[in-house]
GROMACS .gro file of C-alpha atoms in nm:
model
  507
    1MET     CA    1   6.736  -2.249  15.924
    2SER     CA    2   6.653  -2.064  16.247
    3ALA     CA    3   6.294  -2.084  16.365
    4ALA     CA    4   6.298  -1.720  16.475
    5ILE     CA    5   6.478  -1.547  16.188
    6THR     CA    6   6.513  -1.620  15.819
    7VAL     CA    7   6.744  -1.413  15.600
    8ALA     CA    8   6.719  -1.439  15.222
    9VAL     CA    9   6.876  -1.254  14.929
   10ARG     CA   10   6.714  -1.200  14.592
   11LYS     CA   11   6.912  -1.120  14.280
   12ARG     CA   12   6.719  -0.934  14.014
   13PRO     CA   13   6.784  -0.975  13.638
   14LEU     CA   14   7.036  -0.754  13.459
   15MET     CA   15   6.841  -0.480  13.285
   16ARG     CA   16   6.889  -0.392  12.920
   17THR     CA   17   6.987  -0.033  13.004
   18GLU     CA   18   7.262  -0.163  13.233
   19ARG     CA   19   7.387  -0.400  12.965
   20ASP     CA   20   7.386  -0.121  12.705
   21LYS     CA   21   7.606   0.091  12.934
   22GLY     CA   22   7.862  -0.185  12.963
   23GLY     CA   23   7.738  -0.343  13.286
   24THR     CA   24   7.806  -0.712  13.341
   25ASP     CA   25   7.658  -0.973  13.574
   26ILE     CA   26   7.898  -1.005  13.870
   27VAL     CA   27   7.679  -1.215  14.104
   28GLU     CA   28   7.682  -1.596  14.096
   29VAL     CA   29   7.441  -1.814  14.296
   30SER     CA   30   7.552  -2.165  14.392
   31LYS     CA   31   7.354  -2.480  14.317
   32ASN     CA   32   7.257  -2.528  14.681
   33LYS     CA   33   7.075  -2.189  14.666
   34LYS     CA   34   7.232  -2.081  14.994
   35ASP     CA   35   7.575  -1.954  14.888
   36MET     CA   36   7.668  -1.675  14.652
   37VAL     CA   37   7.976  -1.493  14.523
   38LEU     CA   38   8.004  -1.130  14.413
   39SER     CA   39   8.308  -1.062  14.191
   40GLU     CA   40   8.407  -0.700  14.247
   41PRO     CA   41   8.605  -0.538  13.959
   42LYS     CA   42   8.893  -0.329  14.095
   43VAL     CA   43   9.196  -0.137  13.971
   44ARG     CA   44   9.537  -0.127  14.140
   45TYR     CA   45   9.750   0.183  14.174
   46ASP     CA   46   9.948   0.079  13.863
   47LEU     CA   47   9.613   0.071  13.672
   48THR     CA   48   9.611  -0.308  13.631
   49LYS     CA   49   9.263  -0.457  13.663
   50TYR     CA   50   9.175  -0.745  13.892
   51THR     CA   51   8.873  -0.905  14.055
   52GLU     CA   52   8.810  -0.950  14.425
   53SER     CA   53   8.561  -1.223  14.518
   54HIS     CA   54   8.323  -1.185  14.813
   55GLY     CA   55   8.147  -1.500  14.931
   56TYR     CA   56   7.830  -1.501  15.143
   57ALA     CA   57   7.595  -1.764  15.285
   58PHE     CA   58   7.228  -1.711  15.374
   59ASP     CA   59   6.922  -1.919  15.453
   60ARG     CA   60   6.810  -1.884  15.090
   61VAL     CA   61   6.948  -1.711  14.782
   62PHE     CA   62   6.710  -1.656  14.491
   63ARG     CA   63   6.826  -1.639  14.131
   64GLU     CA   64   6.700  -1.390  13.876
   65THR     CA   65   6.483  -1.668  13.727
   66ASP     CA   66   6.287  -1.723  14.050
   67ASP     CA   67   5.947  -1.555  14.044
   68ASN     CA   68   5.758  -1.389  14.331
   69SER     CA   69   5.556  -1.702  14.400
   70THR     CA   70   5.875  -1.898  14.467
   71VAL     CA   71   6.004  -1.627  14.701
   72TYR     CA   72   5.672  -1.612  14.885
   73HIS     CA   73   5.621  -1.985  14.935
   74GLU     CA   74   5.978  -2.051  15.051
   75VAL     CA   75   6.040  -1.768  15.297
   76CYS     CA   76   5.714  -1.573  15.354
   77ARG     CA   77   5.433  -1.829  15.371
   78PRO     CA   78   5.568  -1.986  15.695
   79LEU     CA   79   5.498  -1.649  15.861
   80LEU     CA   80   5.123  -1.710  15.824
   81ASP     CA   81   5.141  -2.008  16.059
   82THR     CA   82   5.276  -1.775  16.329
   83PHE     CA   83   5.009  -1.517  16.242
   84MET     CA   84   4.718  -1.762  16.262
   85SER     CA   85   4.847  -1.916  16.587
   86GLY     CA   86   4.835  -1.579  16.765
   87GLY     CA   87   5.198  -1.473  16.726
   88ASN     CA   88   5.382  -1.179  16.568
   89ALA     CA   89   5.513  -1.229  16.216
   90THR     CA   90   5.728  -0.973  16.036
   91CYS     CA   91   5.864  -0.950  15.681
   92PHE     CA   92   6.127  -0.690  15.589
   93ALA     CA   93   6.215  -0.583  15.235
   94TYR     CA   94   6.560  -0.427  15.218
   95GLY     CA   95   6.802  -0.302  14.954
   96GLN     CA   96   6.912  -0.021  14.728
   97THR     CA   97   6.632   0.158  14.545
   98GLY     CA   98   6.599   0.003  14.202
   99SER     CA   99   6.706  -0.341  14.323
  100GLY     CA  100   6.363  -0.500  14.295
  101LYS     CA  101   6.196  -0.441  14.634
  102THR     CA  102   5.879  -0.297  14.484
  103HIS     CA  103   5.853  -0.580  14.233
  104THR     CA  104   5.882  -0.839  14.511
  105MET     CA  105   5.626  -0.670  14.734
  106LEU     CA  106   5.374  -0.537  14.479
  107GLY     CA  107   5.452  -0.753  14.173
  108LYS     CA  108   5.327  -0.681  13.825
  109LYS     CA  109   5.083  -0.826  13.573
  110GLY     CA  110   5.136  -1.201  13.555
  111ASP     CA  111   5.358  -1.214  13.866
  112LYS     CA  112   5.170  -1.142  14.189
  113GLY     CA  113   5.364  -0.969  14.465
  114VAL     CA  114   5.416  -1.089  14.822
  115TYR     CA  115   5.145  -0.853  14.953
  116LEU     CA  116   4.881  -0.999  14.723
  117LEU     CA  117   4.988  -1.361  14.773
  118ALA     CA  118   4.981  -1.316  15.150
  119ALA     CA  119   4.642  -1.144  15.137
  120GLU     CA  120   4.494  -1.433  14.938
  121ASP     CA  121   4.623  -1.688  15.188
  122ILE     CA  122   4.509  -1.481  15.485
  123PHE     CA  123   4.152  -1.453  15.361
  124ASN     CA  124   4.145  -1.819  15.259
  125LYS     CA  125   4.244  -1.914  15.614
  126VAL     CA  126   4.013  -1.657  15.774
  127ASN     CA  127   3.711  -1.756  15.567
  128GLY     CA  128   3.783  -2.124  15.614
  129GLY     CA  129   3.840  -2.157  15.986
  130VAL     CA  130   3.791  -1.831  16.177
  131LYS     CA  131   3.493  -1.744  16.391
  132ALA     CA  132   3.242  -1.494  16.259
  133THR     CA  133   3.324  -1.264  16.552
  134GLN     CA  134   3.680  -1.222  16.427
  135GLY     CA  135   3.790  -0.989  16.148
  136VAL     CA  136   4.095  -0.861  15.964
  137PHE     CA  137   4.204  -0.504  16.040
  138VAL     CA  138   4.473  -0.305  15.859
  139SER     CA  139   4.685  -0.003  15.951
  140PHE     CA  140   4.950   0.158  15.733
  141TYR     CA  141   5.200   0.416  15.853
  142GLU     CA  142   5.549   0.546  15.780
  143ILE     CA  143   5.850   0.646  15.986
  144TYR     CA  144   6.015   0.954  15.838
  145GLY     CA  145   6.322   1.059  16.033
  146ARG     CA  146   6.203   1.047  16.393
  147LYS     CA  147   5.836   1.113  16.312
  148LEU     CA  148   5.541   0.883  16.241
  149PHE     CA  149   5.262   0.952  15.991
  150ASP     CA  150   4.936   0.768  15.920
  151LEU     CA  151   4.929   0.690  15.547
  152LEU     CA  152   4.558   0.606  15.559
  153ASN     CA  153   4.458   0.931  15.729
  154GLU     CA  154   4.611   1.205  15.512
  155ARG     CA  155   4.953   1.165  15.678
  156ALA     CA  156   4.823   1.268  16.020
  157LYS     CA  157   5.109   1.288  16.270
  158LEU     CA  158   5.128   1.001  16.520
  159ILE     CA  159   5.295   0.962  16.859
  160ALA     CA  160   5.446   0.640  16.996
  161ARG     CA  161   5.400   0.599  17.372
  162GLU     CA  162   5.476   0.323  17.619
  163ASP     CA  163   5.184   0.205  17.834
  164GLY     CA  164   5.189   0.065  18.186
  165ASP     CA  165   5.258  -0.286  18.056
  166LYS     CA  166   5.570  -0.166  17.870
  167ASN     CA  167   5.394  -0.205  17.534
  168ILE     CA  168   5.440   0.056  17.264
  169ARG     CA  169   5.113   0.213  17.150
  170ILE     CA  170   5.089   0.438  16.846
  171CYS     CA  171   4.842   0.710  16.944
  172GLY     CA  172   4.609   0.825  16.666
  173LEU     CA  173   4.676   0.538  16.425
  174THR     CA  174   4.361   0.443  16.235
  175GLU     CA  175   4.260   0.081  16.176
  176HIS     CA  176   4.043  -0.026  15.885
  177GLU     CA  177   3.851  -0.349  15.861
  178VAL     CA  178   3.894  -0.533  15.531
  179THR     CA  179   3.682  -0.818  15.407
  180SER     CA  180   3.848  -0.908  15.078
  181VAL     CA  181   4.177  -0.903  14.890
  182ASP     CA  182   4.057  -0.614  14.673
  183SER     CA  183   3.971  -0.395  14.971
  184LEU     CA  184   4.312  -0.465  15.126
  185MET     CA  185   4.498  -0.384  14.805
  186GLY     CA  186   4.291  -0.066  14.766
  187LEU     CA  187   4.406   0.057  15.106
  188MET     CA  188   4.767  -0.033  15.026
  189ASN     CA  189   4.760   0.160  14.700
  190ARG     CA  190   4.601   0.459  14.873
  191GLY     CA  191   4.865   0.460  15.144
  192GLY     CA  192   5.150   0.410  14.900
  193GLU     CA  193   5.060   0.734  14.724
  194GLN     CA  194   5.112   0.924  15.052
  195ARG     CA  195   5.459   0.787  15.118
  196CYS     CA  196   5.753   1.029  15.137
  197THR     CA  197   6.004   1.007  14.850
  198GLY     CA  198   6.303   1.215  14.742
  199ILE     CA  199   6.575   1.250  14.482
  200THR     CA  200   6.923   1.107  14.533
  201ALA     CA  201   7.210   1.028  14.302
  202ALA     CA  202   7.105   0.663  14.309
  203ASN     CA  203   6.738   0.711  14.230
  204SER     CA  204   6.510   0.995  14.123
  205ASP     CA  205   6.221   0.850  14.326
  206SER     CA  206   6.393   0.712  14.634
  207SER     CA  207   6.188   0.608  14.937
  208ARG     CA  208   6.296   0.831  15.224
  209SER     CA  209   6.083   0.660  15.489
  210HIS     CA  210   6.013   0.315  15.630
  211ALA     CA  211   5.658   0.203  15.544
  212ILE     CA  212   5.485  -0.043  15.779
  213LEU     CA  213   5.174  -0.234  15.674
  214LYS     CA  214   5.022  -0.405  15.978
  215ILE     CA  215   4.753  -0.673  15.939
  216GLU     CA  216   4.581  -0.789  16.257
  217LEU     CA  217   4.334  -1.066  16.328
  218GLN     CA  218   4.104  -0.921  16.595
  219ASP     CA  219   3.797  -1.014  16.793
  220LYS     CA  220   3.533  -0.768  16.671
  221THR     CA  221   3.362  -0.756  17.009
  222THR     CA  222   3.657  -0.708  17.245
  223ARG     CA  223   3.903  -0.577  16.981
  224ARG     CA  224   4.164  -0.809  17.131
  225THR     CA  225   4.442  -0.902  16.890
  226LYS     CA  226   4.459  -1.270  16.791
  227GLY     CA  227   4.758  -1.244  16.557
  228VAL     CA  228   4.974  -0.984  16.377
  229ILE     CA  229   5.168  -0.989  16.054
  230SER     CA  230   5.366  -0.682  15.946
  231PHE     CA  231   5.525  -0.604  15.610
  232ILE     CA  232   5.799  -0.340  15.632
  233ASP     CA  233   5.934  -0.174  15.319
  234LEU     CA  234   6.258  -0.019  15.444
  235ALA     CA  235   6.393   0.304  15.299
  236GLY     CA  236   6.655   0.273  15.027
  237ASN     CA  237   7.005   0.216  15.167
  238GLU     CA  238   7.193   0.467  14.949
  239ARG     CA  239   7.533   0.568  15.081
  240GLY     CA  240   7.588   0.915  15.217
  241SER     CA  241   7.789   1.001  14.906
  242ASP     CA  242   7.470   0.958  14.705
  243THR     CA  243   7.310   1.239  14.903
  244ALA     CA  244   7.611   1.461  14.975
  245ASP     CA  245   7.550   1.681  14.671
  246ALA     CA  246   7.187   1.735  14.774
  247ASP     CA  247   7.044   1.971  15.034
  248ARG     CA  248   7.066   1.941  15.412
  249GLN     CA  249   6.728   1.768  15.437
  250THR     CA  250   6.837   1.484  15.210
  251ARG     CA  251   7.169   1.442  15.392
  252VAL     CA  252   7.001   1.428  15.733
  253GLU     CA  253   6.741   1.184  15.596
  254GLY     CA  254   7.023   0.957  15.486
  255ALA     CA  255   7.185   0.968  15.829
  256GLU     CA  256   6.855   0.887  16.004
  257ILE     CA  257   6.788   0.599  15.763
  258ASN     CA  258   7.129   0.447  15.828
  259LYS     CA  259   7.094   0.487  16.204
  260SER     CA  260   6.761   0.303  16.205
  261LEU     CA  261   6.898   0.025  15.981
  262LEU     CA  262   7.193  -0.028  16.214
  263ALA     CA  263   6.958  -0.046  16.515
  264LEU     CA  264   6.735  -0.292  16.328
  265LYS     CA  265   7.035  -0.509  16.249
  266GLU     CA  266   7.126  -0.534  16.615
  267CYS     CA  267   6.769  -0.623  16.716
  268ILE     CA  268   6.725  -0.895  16.453
  269ARG     CA  269   7.067  -1.036  16.523
  270SER     CA  270   7.001  -1.046  16.898
  271LEU     CA  271   6.673  -1.222  16.828
  272GLY     CA  272   6.842  -1.481  16.606
  273MET     CA  273   7.115  -1.545  16.867
  274GLY     CA  274   6.858  -1.593  17.143
  275LYS     CA  275   6.988  -1.308  17.359
  276SER     CA  276   6.783  -1.204  17.661
  277HIS     CA  277   6.831  -0.833  17.593
  278ILE     CA  278   6.725  -0.683  17.260
  279PRO     CA  279   6.823  -0.315  17.203
  280PHE     CA  280   6.484  -0.173  17.100
  281ARG     CA  281   6.561   0.187  17.194
  282GLY     CA  282   6.827   0.225  16.925
  283SER     CA  283   6.578   0.397  16.692
  284VAL     CA  284   6.212   0.486  16.646
  285LEU     CA  285   6.179   0.198  16.398
  286THR     CA  286   6.288  -0.068  16.645
  287GLU     CA  287   6.085   0.086  16.928
  288VAL     CA  288   5.754   0.068  16.741
  289LEU     CA  289   5.838  -0.285  16.621
  290ARG     CA  290   5.918  -0.410  16.973
  291ASP     CA  291   5.625  -0.655  16.976
  292SER     CA  292   5.763  -0.809  16.657
  293PHE     CA  293   6.068  -0.929  16.849
  294LEU     CA  294   5.897  -1.056  17.164
  295GLY     CA  295   5.695  -1.361  17.262
  296SER     CA  296   5.590  -1.594  16.984
  297SER     CA  297   5.752  -1.414  16.692
  298ARG     CA  298   5.904  -1.496  16.357
  299THR     CA  299   6.094  -1.266  16.125
  300THR     CA  300   6.195  -1.282  15.759
  301MET     CA  301   6.426  -1.037  15.584
  302ILE     CA  302   6.450  -1.034  15.205
  303ALA     CA  303   6.750  -0.834  15.082
  304HIS     CA  304   6.752  -0.726  14.717
  305ILE     CA  305   7.060  -0.669  14.505
  306SER     CA  306   7.140  -0.568  14.151
  307PRO     CA  307   7.378  -0.799  13.958
  308SER     CA  308   7.525  -0.516  13.750
  309SER     CA  309   7.891  -0.418  13.787
  310SER     CA  310   7.776  -0.054  13.789
  311CYS     CA  311   7.590  -0.121  14.116
  312CYS     CA  312   7.868  -0.324  14.275
  313GLU     CA  313   7.927  -0.095  14.572
  314HIS     CA  314   7.556  -0.075  14.656
  315SER     CA  315   7.515  -0.453  14.629
  316LEU     CA  316   7.818  -0.508  14.854
  317ASN     CA  317   7.670  -0.268  15.108
  318THR     CA  318   7.345  -0.465  15.109
  319LEU     CA  319   7.520  -0.802  15.138
  320ARG     CA  320   7.746  -0.684  15.421
  321TYR     CA  321   7.449  -0.554  15.615
  322THR     CA  322   7.243  -0.866  15.556
  323ASP     CA  323   7.537  -1.089  15.646
  324ARG     CA  324   7.579  -0.908  15.975
  325VAL     CA  325   7.207  -0.939  16.044
  326LYS     CA  326   7.229  -1.314  16.013
  327GLY     CA  327   7.561  -1.334  16.195
  328LEU     CA  328   7.672  -1.641  15.997
  329LYS     CA  329   8.031  -1.516  15.975
  330GLN     CA  330   8.268  -1.403  16.245
  331GLU     CA  331   8.336  -1.033  16.257
  332ARG     CA  332   8.663  -0.940  16.093
  333LYS     CA  333   8.916  -0.823  16.350
  334GLY     CA  334   9.022  -0.461  16.313
  335SER     CA  335   9.369  -0.324  16.361
  336GLY     CA  336   9.250  -0.053  16.598
  337ASN     CA  337   9.197   0.314  16.529
  338ALA     CA  338   9.321   0.610  16.726
  339LEU     CA  339   9.067   0.832  16.555
  340ARG     CA  340   8.769   0.627  16.669
  341LYS     CA  341   8.723   0.779  17.010
  342PRO     CA  342   8.372   0.839  17.152
  343ILE     CA  343   8.209   1.148  17.006
  344ALA     CA  344   8.192   1.426  17.261
  345GLY     CA  345   7.855   1.449  17.430
  346ARG     CA  346   7.762   1.087  17.357
  347ARG     CA  347   7.752   0.797  17.597
  348SER     CA  348   8.021   0.543  17.524
  349GLU     CA  349   7.835   0.278  17.729
  350PRO     CA  350   7.458   0.219  17.749
  351ASN     CA  351   7.439   0.269  18.126
  352ALA     CA  352   7.704   0.541  18.158
  353LYS     CA  353   7.586   0.847  18.349
  354GLN     CA  354   7.684   1.194  18.242
  355PRO     CA  355   7.740   1.456  18.513
  356ALA     CA  356   7.485   1.737  18.501
  357ALA     CA  357   7.629   2.069  18.387
  358LYS     CA  358   7.593   2.373  18.607
  359GLY     CA  359   7.308   2.601  18.511
  360GLY     CA  360   7.047   2.334  18.435
  361LEU     CA  361   6.948   2.119  18.141
  362ALA     CA  362   6.950   2.397  17.880
  363ARG     CA  363   7.312   2.489  17.956
  364GLU     CA  364   7.411   2.122  17.957
  365LYS     CA  365   7.266   2.074  17.608
  366LYS     CA  366   7.442   2.388  17.487
  367GLN     CA  367   7.775   2.267  17.625
  368LYS     CA  368   7.728   1.926  17.461
  369ALA     CA  369   7.650   2.093  17.129
  370GLU     CA  370   7.968   2.302  17.155
  371ALA     CA  371   8.170   1.990  17.244
  372ILE     CA  372   8.036   1.810  16.938
  373GLY     CA  373   8.126   2.119  16.735
  374GLU     CA  374   8.488   2.093  16.848
  375GLU     CA  375   8.491   1.728  16.741
  376VAL     CA  376   8.356   1.823  16.398
  377LEU     CA  377   8.615   2.098  16.355
  378GLN     CA  378   8.898   1.859  16.444
  379ILE     CA  379   8.782   1.609  16.183
  380VAL     CA  380   8.740   1.873  15.913
  381ARG     CA  381   9.085   2.021  15.985
  382SER     CA  382   9.250   1.678  15.980
  383LEU     CA  383   9.096   1.596  15.642
  384ARG     CA  384   9.158   1.924  15.461
  385PRO     CA  385   9.513   1.836  15.341
  386GLN     CA  386   9.390   1.500  15.214
  387LEU     CA  387   9.092   1.652  15.036
  388ALA     CA  388   9.300   1.936  14.890
  389ALA     CA  389   9.532   1.675  14.738
  390GLY     CA  390   9.234   1.509  14.572
  391LYS     CA  391   9.282   1.184  14.764
  392PRO     CA  392   8.952   0.992  14.796
  393LEU     CA  393   8.819   0.872  15.131
  394ASP     CA  394   8.678   0.546  14.995
  395ASP     CA  395   9.004   0.382  14.889
  396ASP     CA  396   8.960   0.024  15.012
  397ASP     CA  397   9.334  -0.043  14.995
  398ASP     CA  398   9.415   0.220  15.255
  399ASP     CA  399   9.330   0.113  15.609
  400GLU     CA  400   9.396   0.461  15.744
  401ASP     CA  401   9.146   0.615  15.502
  402ASP     CA  402   8.893   0.346  15.591
  403ASN     CA  403   8.929   0.419  15.963
  404THR     CA  404   8.900   0.792  15.903
  405GLU     CA  405   8.590   0.737  15.693
  406ARG     CA  406   8.424   0.537  15.969
  407GLN     CA  407   8.498   0.816  16.215
  408VAL     CA  408   8.331   1.056  15.972
  409GLU     CA  409   8.024   0.830  15.944
  410GLU     CA  410   7.998   0.806  16.321
  411CYS     CA  411   8.032   1.180  16.370
  412TYR     CA  412   7.786   1.277  16.096
  413THR     CA  413   7.521   1.031  16.215
  414HIS     CA  414   7.550   1.170  16.566
  415VAL     CA  415   7.528   1.530  16.441
  416ALA     CA  416   7.221   1.450  16.227
  417THR     CA  417   7.046   1.285  16.522
  418ALA     CA  418   7.133   1.577  16.751
  419LEU     CA  419   7.001   1.818  16.485
  420SER     CA  420   6.667   1.635  16.464
  421GLN     CA  421   6.633   1.623  16.842
  422ALA     CA  422   6.719   1.993  16.876
  423GLN     CA  423   6.457   2.079  16.613
  424GLU     CA  424   6.188   1.880  16.795
  425ASP     CA  425   6.291   2.029  17.130
  426LEU     CA  426   6.271   2.382  16.988
  427LEU     CA  427   5.925   2.329  16.837
  428VAL     CA  428   5.785   2.173  17.156
  429HIS     CA  429   5.922   2.458  17.369
  430TYR     CA  430   5.801   2.724  17.124
  431ARG     CA  431   5.445   2.587  17.133
  432LYS     CA  432   5.455   2.586  17.514
  433MET     CA  433   5.588   2.942  17.511
  434LEU     CA  434   5.302   3.057  17.286
  435ASP     CA  435   5.049   2.890  17.515
  436SER     CA  436   5.206   3.051  17.823
  437ARG     CA  437   5.202   3.391  17.652
  438VAL     CA  438   4.824   3.367  17.614
  439GLU     CA  439   4.790   3.284  17.983
  440ILE     CA  440   5.030   3.565  18.084
  441MET     CA  441   4.848   3.818  17.863
  442THR     CA  442   4.520   3.719  18.030
  443ARG     CA  443   4.674   3.788  18.373
  444GLU     CA  444   4.817   4.119  18.250
  445THR     CA  445   4.479   4.226  18.114
  446GLU     CA  446   4.311   4.142  18.445
  447ALA     CA  447   4.578   4.338  18.633
  448ILE     CA  448   4.524   4.645  18.414
  449LYS     CA  449   4.146   4.621  18.457
  450THR     CA  450   4.184   4.592  18.835
  451LEU     CA  451   4.412   4.899  18.844
  452ASP     CA  452   4.167   5.102  18.633
  453GLN     CA  453   3.884   5.019  18.870
  454GLY     CA  454   4.069   5.042  19.202
  455GLY     CA  455   4.309   5.328  19.140
  456VAL     CA  456   4.616   5.390  19.352
  457ARG     CA  457   4.515   5.150  19.632
  458ASP     CA  458   4.572   4.854  19.395
  459LEU     CA  459   4.901   4.987  19.258
  460ASP     CA  460   5.125   4.761  19.471
  461CYS     CA  461   4.933   4.454  19.359
  462PHE     CA  462   4.954   4.569  18.995
  463VAL     CA  463   5.330   4.620  19.012
  464SER     CA  464   5.380   4.277  19.169
  465GLN     CA  465   5.166   4.102  18.908
  466ILE     CA  466   5.324   4.278  18.609
  467ASP     CA  467   5.674   4.219  18.748
  468LYS     CA  468   5.597   3.847  18.776
  469CYS     CA  469   5.458   3.836  18.421
  470LEU     CA  470   5.762   4.014  18.278
  471PHE     CA  471   5.997   3.782  18.466
  472GLU     CA  472   5.818   3.475  18.325
  473ASN     CA  473   5.833   3.624  17.975
  474ILE     CA  474   6.204   3.696  18.004
  475GLN     CA  475   6.277   3.350  18.142
  476SER     CA  476   6.080   3.185  17.863
  477ILE     CA  477   6.255   3.394  17.597
  478ASN     CA  478   6.599   3.316  17.744
  479ASP     CA  479   6.519   2.943  17.744
  480MET     CA  480   6.405   2.976  17.384
  481ARG     CA  481   6.727   3.154  17.287
  482ASP     CA  482   6.933   2.877  17.450
  483LYS     CA  483   6.748   2.611  17.251
  484LEU     CA  484   6.782   2.818  16.935
  485ALA     CA  485   7.158   2.847  16.998
  486VAL     CA  486   7.183   2.468  17.027
  487LEU     CA  487   6.995   2.424  16.699
  488LYS     CA  488   7.214   2.684  16.523
  489GLU     CA  489   7.527   2.508  16.648
  490HIS     CA  490   7.411   2.172  16.512
  491LEU     CA  491   7.317   2.336  16.180
  492ARG     CA  492   7.671   2.476  16.157
  493GLN     CA  493   7.818   2.134  16.234
  494GLU     CA  494   7.606   1.963  15.970
  495GLU     CA  495   7.703   2.228  15.717
  496LEU     CA  496   8.073   2.172  15.787
  497LEU     CA  497   8.050   1.794  15.755
  498GLY     CA  498   7.805   1.797  15.467
  499LYS     CA  499   7.989   2.050  15.249
  500SER     CA  500   8.354   1.984  15.335
  501PHE     CA  501   8.354   1.622  15.220
  502LYS     CA  502   8.129   1.331  15.128
  503PRO     CA  503   8.054   1.086  15.410
  504THR     CA  504   7.984   0.735  15.281
  505PHE     CA  505   7.773   0.580  15.556
  506ARG     CA  506   7.887   0.231  15.483
  507ILE     CA  507   7.693  -0.022  15.690
   0.00000   0.00000   0.00000
C-alpha cells in the first residue's frame, strides 16, 4: 500500500426495494479483501443474454458486512498520524448518490460515522498530549460550479487567491474553535443544512457541490497551523444522461462536477506515482486543495458502489474512475478516433500559446465562442441521422459510437466551462460598468454646474468633458454588448448539445 495514497472501495448491502424490483447482487469481493469482480448483465443483438465480468484491484475492498468502524480503523485512522505530526491529511468520499457515502461519513444510530470516529480520536489526542496554547479550529465550505461558499456563515461567497508564497488562501472563510466532539458535530450539522442539492434522474436529493470540512490544529497565540485534516464529500457522479432531461442549470452542474472529478483524478494519480508536477489548475477543487498534495501529505479515497444490477452502469463508472485514480492497471490502448480532434478555441497542449485576435481581448473571446459554435453544429449535424434512426449512443459493442460519445462529452464539458466563465466575466464587467457610470455621472453633474455658473466662457470645457463622458459610456456599453454576445453564443451551444441528444459523461 502506498504511503501517500490509499484507495478503497466499499460495497453497500442490497436494499429491499432493489430486491423487490428484481435487482440482484452482481458484485463479489475476494477473500484477500483487495480484489473484486462486477458481473455486468448484457444482451446481444440477437437478444441472447450474457454476463461480462470486470475485475478490479484496490488497496482495500470492504464487504457489505463491514461496519463504519472497520472502514475507519483500516483506511482513515492512519491519516491522524499525519495530522498530529504537522502534515496534511485528506479523506475523499466518492460515488453515485445513494451508494452509501452519507452513511460512511455521518453514520447512524449504533454505527458511528467516519466524522464522529475521527473527532473522538482527535480530541483524545489533543487532550492527552497537546499544549494548552494549541486548539482545534474548523471551517466548512462548498464548491458549487466555479464558486465557493462558506457553509458556516450563511453561504457567504468566498474567493480563492494565491499569495506571494504560492499558497492558496480562501478569503472570507470563517474558522470556529471547537473544544468537544459535540461542538464539532453541531457545526457539521449546521453546515450540512446549507449545502446545495438538486434533483436528477438518479436521486431526488443529489449533492450538486463538493463539501470540504477542514480541521486544523493551530497555535492560539500565533494562529500558525500545526496540522490539517480535511474530509471532502464529493458531489454525486451521475452521468450526463441522468441530467439531460432536466434544465440547463442541472446539465451545466453535471459538466462542472465531472470536470472537477477528472482534474482530481489526475492530481491524486500524479501524487501516487511520485511525479514532480501535479496539475492543480485543472479545476477550482484541485486548486483550493493544493496544500493537500504537497509536503508531508497523505490521502485516502473511499469509493462507494451499489451491488444492485439496476445500478450496474453507475457502479462501473465509479470503479473505472477509482481504478484510474490508483493507476494499478495499464490504460487500455485505443484504436484511434478521427472525431477526437481538439475543440476549437481550446489549448491542445498545456503550454501552447494562442495568437491574439485583432481588435483586442473581447473580439478574441467572441471569435473563440463562434469557433466552438461551429464545432457544436458539426457534431449535432453528424449525429442527427443516427438519432433519427433511434440508434443509442451508449452501445458498448460499437466502437464508433463510443468514440463519438467521448467527443460529445469533451465538447459539452468545454461548452459548460466556457458558459460559466462567460457568465462570471459578464457579471464582473457589469458591476464595473455600474461603478464607472456613477463616477461619470458625477463628472457630468460638475460640468453642468460649472457651465451654469460660468456661462459661455466655459462652453468649450463643457463640450470637451461631456464628449469624453459620452465616449466612455459608449465604449463601456460596446464592451458589455460583446461580452453579452459571447454569453448568448455559449447559451445557444449548450441548448443545441443539451436538447439534441443525451451526453453520458462517462469518466
